[in-house]
């Protein structure tokens, strides 16, 4: 389920994703999934995507949620794993990866992305002439 949460975050363009396996470190949870967003709006959007994915496809809701008001660090606690979504500067400040440096990293899911279509070719001379006529 942690990989489903990660896939939802990546689908919302979350950056610098990492999943840490804490099971061998006697942590209070099995995994941390950590992501960054470029703005508070994106952080909230990533959070909503994770919650929606796990509610719809896994029938799971977060046991606890923090940080939605400020949206510089949102924490979604699913008991067996915790999803952390940070603004980049807040993530650098707390540096959870350093605190849990001994944790094994889990491979993130890879999403297939449909490439953006090529822009239509245009006739540069006709475009310039059209602008000059206006």
PDB file of C-alpha atoms in Angstrom:
ATOM      1  CA  UNK A   1       0.000   0.000   0.000  1.00  0.00           C
ATOM      2  CA  UNK A   2       2.930   2.376   0.603  1.00  0.00           C
ATOM      3  CA  UNK A   3       3.855   2.013  -3.083  1.00  0.00           C
ATOM      4  CA  UNK A   4       0.283   2.913  -4.068  1.00  0.00           C
ATOM      5  CA  UNK A   5       0.601   6.056  -1.943  1.00  0.00           C
ATOM      6  CA  UNK A   6       3.927   6.815  -3.628  1.00  0.00           C
ATOM      7  CA  UNK A   7       2.439   6.294  -7.093  1.00  0.00           C
ATOM      8  CA  UNK A   8      -0.367   8.736  -6.265  1.00  0.00           C
ATOM      9  CA  UNK A   9       2.173  11.319  -5.065  1.00  0.00           C
ATOM     10  CA  UNK A  10       4.341  10.861  -8.147  1.00  0.00           C
ATOM     11  CA  UNK A  11       1.231  11.173 -10.304  1.00  0.00           C
ATOM     12  CA  UNK A  12       0.759  14.660  -8.851  1.00  0.00           C
ATOM     13  CA  UNK A  13       4.340  15.544  -9.768  1.00  0.00           C
ATOM     14  CA  UNK A  14       5.789  15.109  -6.279  1.00  0.00           C
ATOM     15  CA  UNK A  15       9.550  15.613  -6.315  1.00  0.00           C
ATOM     16  CA  UNK A  16      12.506  13.820  -4.724  1.00  0.00           C
ATOM     17  CA  UNK A  17      10.485  10.845  -3.536  1.00  0.00           C
ATOM     18  CA  UNK A  18      11.944   8.226  -1.236  1.00  0.00           C
ATOM     19  CA  UNK A  19      10.510   5.300   0.715  1.00  0.00           C
ATOM     20  CA  UNK A  20      12.439   4.286   3.828  1.00  0.00           C
ATOM     21  CA  UNK A  21      12.002   0.790   5.278  1.00  0.00           C
ATOM     22  CA  UNK A  22      12.057   1.203   9.066  1.00  0.00           C
ATOM     23  CA  UNK A  23      11.110  -2.364  10.034  1.00  0.00           C
ATOM     24  CA  UNK A  24      14.641  -3.347  11.054  1.00  0.00           C
ATOM     25  CA  UNK A  25      15.148  -0.160  13.076  1.00  0.00           C
ATOM     26  CA  UNK A  26      12.416  -0.709  15.665  1.00  0.00           C
ATOM     27  CA  UNK A  27      10.572   2.339  14.424  1.00  0.00           C
ATOM     28  CA  UNK A  28       6.998   3.141  15.374  1.00  0.00           C
ATOM     29  CA  UNK A  29       5.931   2.431  11.783  1.00  0.00           C
ATOM     30  CA  UNK A  30       7.141   0.183   8.984  1.00  0.00           C
ATOM     31  CA  UNK A  31       7.786   2.788   6.288  1.00  0.00           C
ATOM     32  CA  UNK A  32       8.213   6.493   5.683  1.00  0.00           C
ATOM     33  CA  UNK A  33       7.309   7.802   2.238  1.00  0.00           C
ATOM     34  CA  UNK A  34       8.826  11.264   1.811  1.00  0.00           C
ATOM     35  CA  UNK A  35       8.104  13.722  -1.011  1.00  0.00           C
ATOM     36  CA  UNK A  36       8.509  17.400  -1.832  1.00  0.00           C
ATOM     37  CA  UNK A  37       6.216  19.872  -3.529  1.00  0.00           C
ATOM     38  CA  UNK A  38       7.100  23.175  -5.159  1.00  0.00           C
ATOM     39  CA  UNK A  39       4.339  25.178  -3.434  1.00  0.00           C
ATOM     40  CA  UNK A  40       1.872  24.862  -0.578  1.00  0.00           C
ATOM     41  CA  UNK A  41      -0.865  24.314  -3.168  1.00  0.00           C
ATOM     42  CA  UNK A  42       1.073  21.429  -4.706  1.00  0.00           C
ATOM     43  CA  UNK A  43       1.815  19.943  -1.262  1.00  0.00           C
ATOM     44  CA  UNK A  44      -1.925  19.960  -0.514  1.00  0.00           C
ATOM     45  CA  UNK A  45      -2.703  18.517  -3.957  1.00  0.00           C
ATOM     46  CA  UNK A  46      -0.236  15.668  -3.456  1.00  0.00           C
ATOM     47  CA  UNK A  47      -1.788  14.960  -0.065  1.00  0.00           C
ATOM     48  CA  UNK A  48      -5.291  14.883  -1.545  1.00  0.00           C
ATOM     49  CA  UNK A  49      -4.155  12.516  -4.314  1.00  0.00           C
ATOM     50  CA  UNK A  50      -2.674  10.074  -1.782  1.00  0.00           C
ATOM     51  CA  UNK A  51      -5.777  10.149   0.438  1.00  0.00           C
ATOM     52  CA  UNK A  52      -8.087   9.707  -2.560  1.00  0.00           C
ATOM     53  CA  UNK A  53      -6.069   6.788  -3.978  1.00  0.00           C
ATOM     54  CA  UNK A  54      -5.987   4.896  -0.700  1.00  0.00           C
ATOM     55  CA  UNK A  55      -9.658   5.548   0.090  1.00  0.00           C
ATOM     56  CA  UNK A  56     -10.926   4.530  -3.350  1.00  0.00           C
ATOM     57  CA  UNK A  57      -8.689   1.573  -4.124  1.00  0.00           C
ATOM     58  CA  UNK A  58      -7.614   0.294  -0.703  1.00  0.00           C
ATOM     59  CA  UNK A  59     -10.539   1.401   1.513  1.00  0.00           C
ATOM     60  CA  UNK A  60      -8.048   3.021   3.889  1.00  0.00           C
ATOM     61  CA  UNK A  61      -8.232   6.449   5.462  1.00  0.00           C
ATOM     62  CA  UNK A  62      -5.392   8.084   7.363  1.00  0.00           C
ATOM     63  CA  UNK A  63      -5.518   7.325  11.064  1.00  0.00           C
ATOM     64  CA  UNK A  64      -4.096  10.785  11.686  1.00  0.00           C
ATOM     65  CA  UNK A  65      -3.381  13.831   9.532  1.00  0.00           C
ATOM     66  CA  UNK A  66      -1.354  16.939  10.400  1.00  0.00           C
ATOM     67  CA  UNK A  67      -0.252  20.112   8.681  1.00  0.00           C
ATOM     68  CA  UNK A  68      -3.096  20.731   6.238  1.00  0.00           C
ATOM     69  CA  UNK A  69      -3.625  24.324   7.388  1.00  0.00           C
ATOM     70  CA  UNK A  70      -0.113  25.526   6.683  1.00  0.00           C
ATOM     71  CA  UNK A  71       0.698  22.966   3.970  1.00  0.00           C
ATOM     72  CA  UNK A  72       4.470  23.311   4.359  1.00  0.00           C
ATOM     73  CA  UNK A  73       4.613  19.776   5.806  1.00  0.00           C
ATOM     74  CA  UNK A  74       1.659  17.424   5.644  1.00  0.00           C
ATOM     75  CA  UNK A  75       1.841  14.132   7.490  1.00  0.00           C
ATOM     76  CA  UNK A  76      -0.542  11.263   6.685  1.00  0.00           C
ATOM     77  CA  UNK A  77      -0.337   8.454   9.254  1.00  0.00           C
ATOM     78  CA  UNK A  78      -1.648   5.103   8.006  1.00  0.00           C
ATOM     79  CA  UNK A  79      -0.195   3.264  11.053  1.00  0.00           C
ATOM     80  CA  UNK A  80       1.911   0.799   8.984  1.00  0.00           C
ATOM     81  CA  UNK A  81       3.423   3.695   7.061  1.00  0.00           C
ATOM     82  CA  UNK A  82       3.569   7.476   7.240  1.00  0.00           C
ATOM     83  CA  UNK A  83       3.556   9.785   4.222  1.00  0.00           C
ATOM     84  CA  UNK A  84       5.451  13.074   4.632  1.00  0.00           C
ATOM     85  CA  UNK A  85       4.926  15.789   2.015  1.00  0.00           C
ATOM     86  CA  UNK A  86       7.126  18.851   2.433  1.00  0.00           C
ATOM     87  CA  UNK A  87       7.911  22.155   0.849  1.00  0.00           C
ATOM     88  CA  UNK A  88      11.555  21.775  -0.195  1.00  0.00           C
ATOM     89  CA  UNK A  89      12.998  24.209   2.364  1.00  0.00           C
ATOM     90  CA  UNK A  90      11.041  22.580   5.206  1.00  0.00           C
ATOM     91  CA  UNK A  91      12.238  19.145   4.097  1.00  0.00           C
ATOM     92  CA  UNK A  92      15.843  20.357   4.096  1.00  0.00           C
ATOM     93  CA  UNK A  93      15.397  21.737   7.617  1.00  0.00           C
ATOM     94  CA  UNK A  94      14.028  18.508   9.146  1.00  0.00           C
ATOM     95  CA  UNK A  95      16.100  16.177   6.950  1.00  0.00           C
ATOM     96  CA  UNK A  96      14.294  12.950   7.876  1.00  0.00           C
ATOM     97  CA  UNK A  97      16.524  10.994   5.512  1.00  0.00           C
ATOM     98  CA  UNK A  98      19.525  11.892   7.687  1.00  0.00           C
ATOM     99  CA  UNK A  99      17.699  11.017  10.911  1.00  0.00           C
ATOM    100  CA  UNK A 100      16.804   7.601   9.470  1.00  0.00           C
ATOM    101  CA  UNK A 101      20.013   7.168   7.447  1.00  0.00           C
ATOM    102  CA  UNK A 102      20.323   3.499   8.428  1.00  0.00           C
ATOM    103  CA  UNK A 103      16.966   2.669   6.858  1.00  0.00           C
ATOM    104  CA  UNK A 104      16.949   0.709   3.641  1.00  0.00           C
ATOM    105  CA  UNK A 105      15.498   2.543   0.664  1.00  0.00           C
ATOM    106  CA  UNK A 106      12.637   0.940  -1.229  1.00  0.00           C
ATOM    107  CA  UNK A 107      12.408   1.331  -4.988  1.00  0.00           C
ATOM    108  CA  UNK A 108       9.751   3.827  -6.031  1.00  0.00           C
ATOM    109  CA  UNK A 109       7.095   2.884  -8.566  1.00  0.00           C
ATOM    110  CA  UNK A 110       7.720   4.101 -12.103  1.00  0.00           C
ATOM    111  CA  UNK A 111       4.742   5.677 -13.823  1.00  0.00           C
ATOM    112  CA  UNK A 112       4.303   5.592 -17.568  1.00  0.00           C
ATOM    113  CA  UNK A 113       3.720   9.110 -18.779  1.00  0.00           C
ATOM    114  CA  UNK A 114       2.085   9.948 -22.061  1.00  0.00           C
ATOM    115  CA  UNK A 115       4.410  12.334 -23.868  1.00  0.00           C
ATOM    116  CA  UNK A 116       3.058  15.765 -24.617  1.00  0.00           C
ATOM    117  CA  UNK A 117       2.045  16.202 -28.247  1.00  0.00           C
ATOM    118  CA  UNK A 118       4.391  18.095 -30.496  1.00  0.00           C
ATOM    119  CA  UNK A 119       3.199  21.630 -31.205  1.00  0.00           C
ATOM    120  CA  UNK A 120       1.585  22.027 -34.595  1.00  0.00           C
ATOM    121  CA  UNK A 121       3.925  23.234 -37.273  1.00  0.00           C
ATOM    122  CA  UNK A 122       3.245  26.771 -38.353  1.00  0.00           C
ATOM    123  CA  UNK A 123       4.251  28.945 -41.251  1.00  0.00           C
ATOM    124  CA  UNK A 124       6.458  31.638 -39.724  1.00  0.00           C
ATOM    125  CA  UNK A 125       6.117  33.978 -42.719  1.00  0.00           C
ATOM    126  CA  UNK A 126       2.305  33.738 -42.674  1.00  0.00           C
ATOM    127  CA  UNK A 127       2.271  34.385 -38.946  1.00  0.00           C
ATOM    128  CA  UNK A 128       4.448  37.491 -39.325  1.00  0.00           C
ATOM    129  CA  UNK A 129       2.336  38.761 -42.230  1.00  0.00           C
ATOM    130  CA  UNK A 130      -0.843  38.200 -40.202  1.00  0.00           C
ATOM    131  CA  UNK A 131       0.550  40.243 -37.323  1.00  0.00           C
ATOM    132  CA  UNK A 132       1.656  43.045 -39.635  1.00  0.00           C
ATOM    133  CA  UNK A 133      -1.833  43.325 -41.157  1.00  0.00           C
ATOM    134  CA  UNK A 134      -3.431  43.968 -37.753  1.00  0.00           C
TER     135      UNK A 134
END
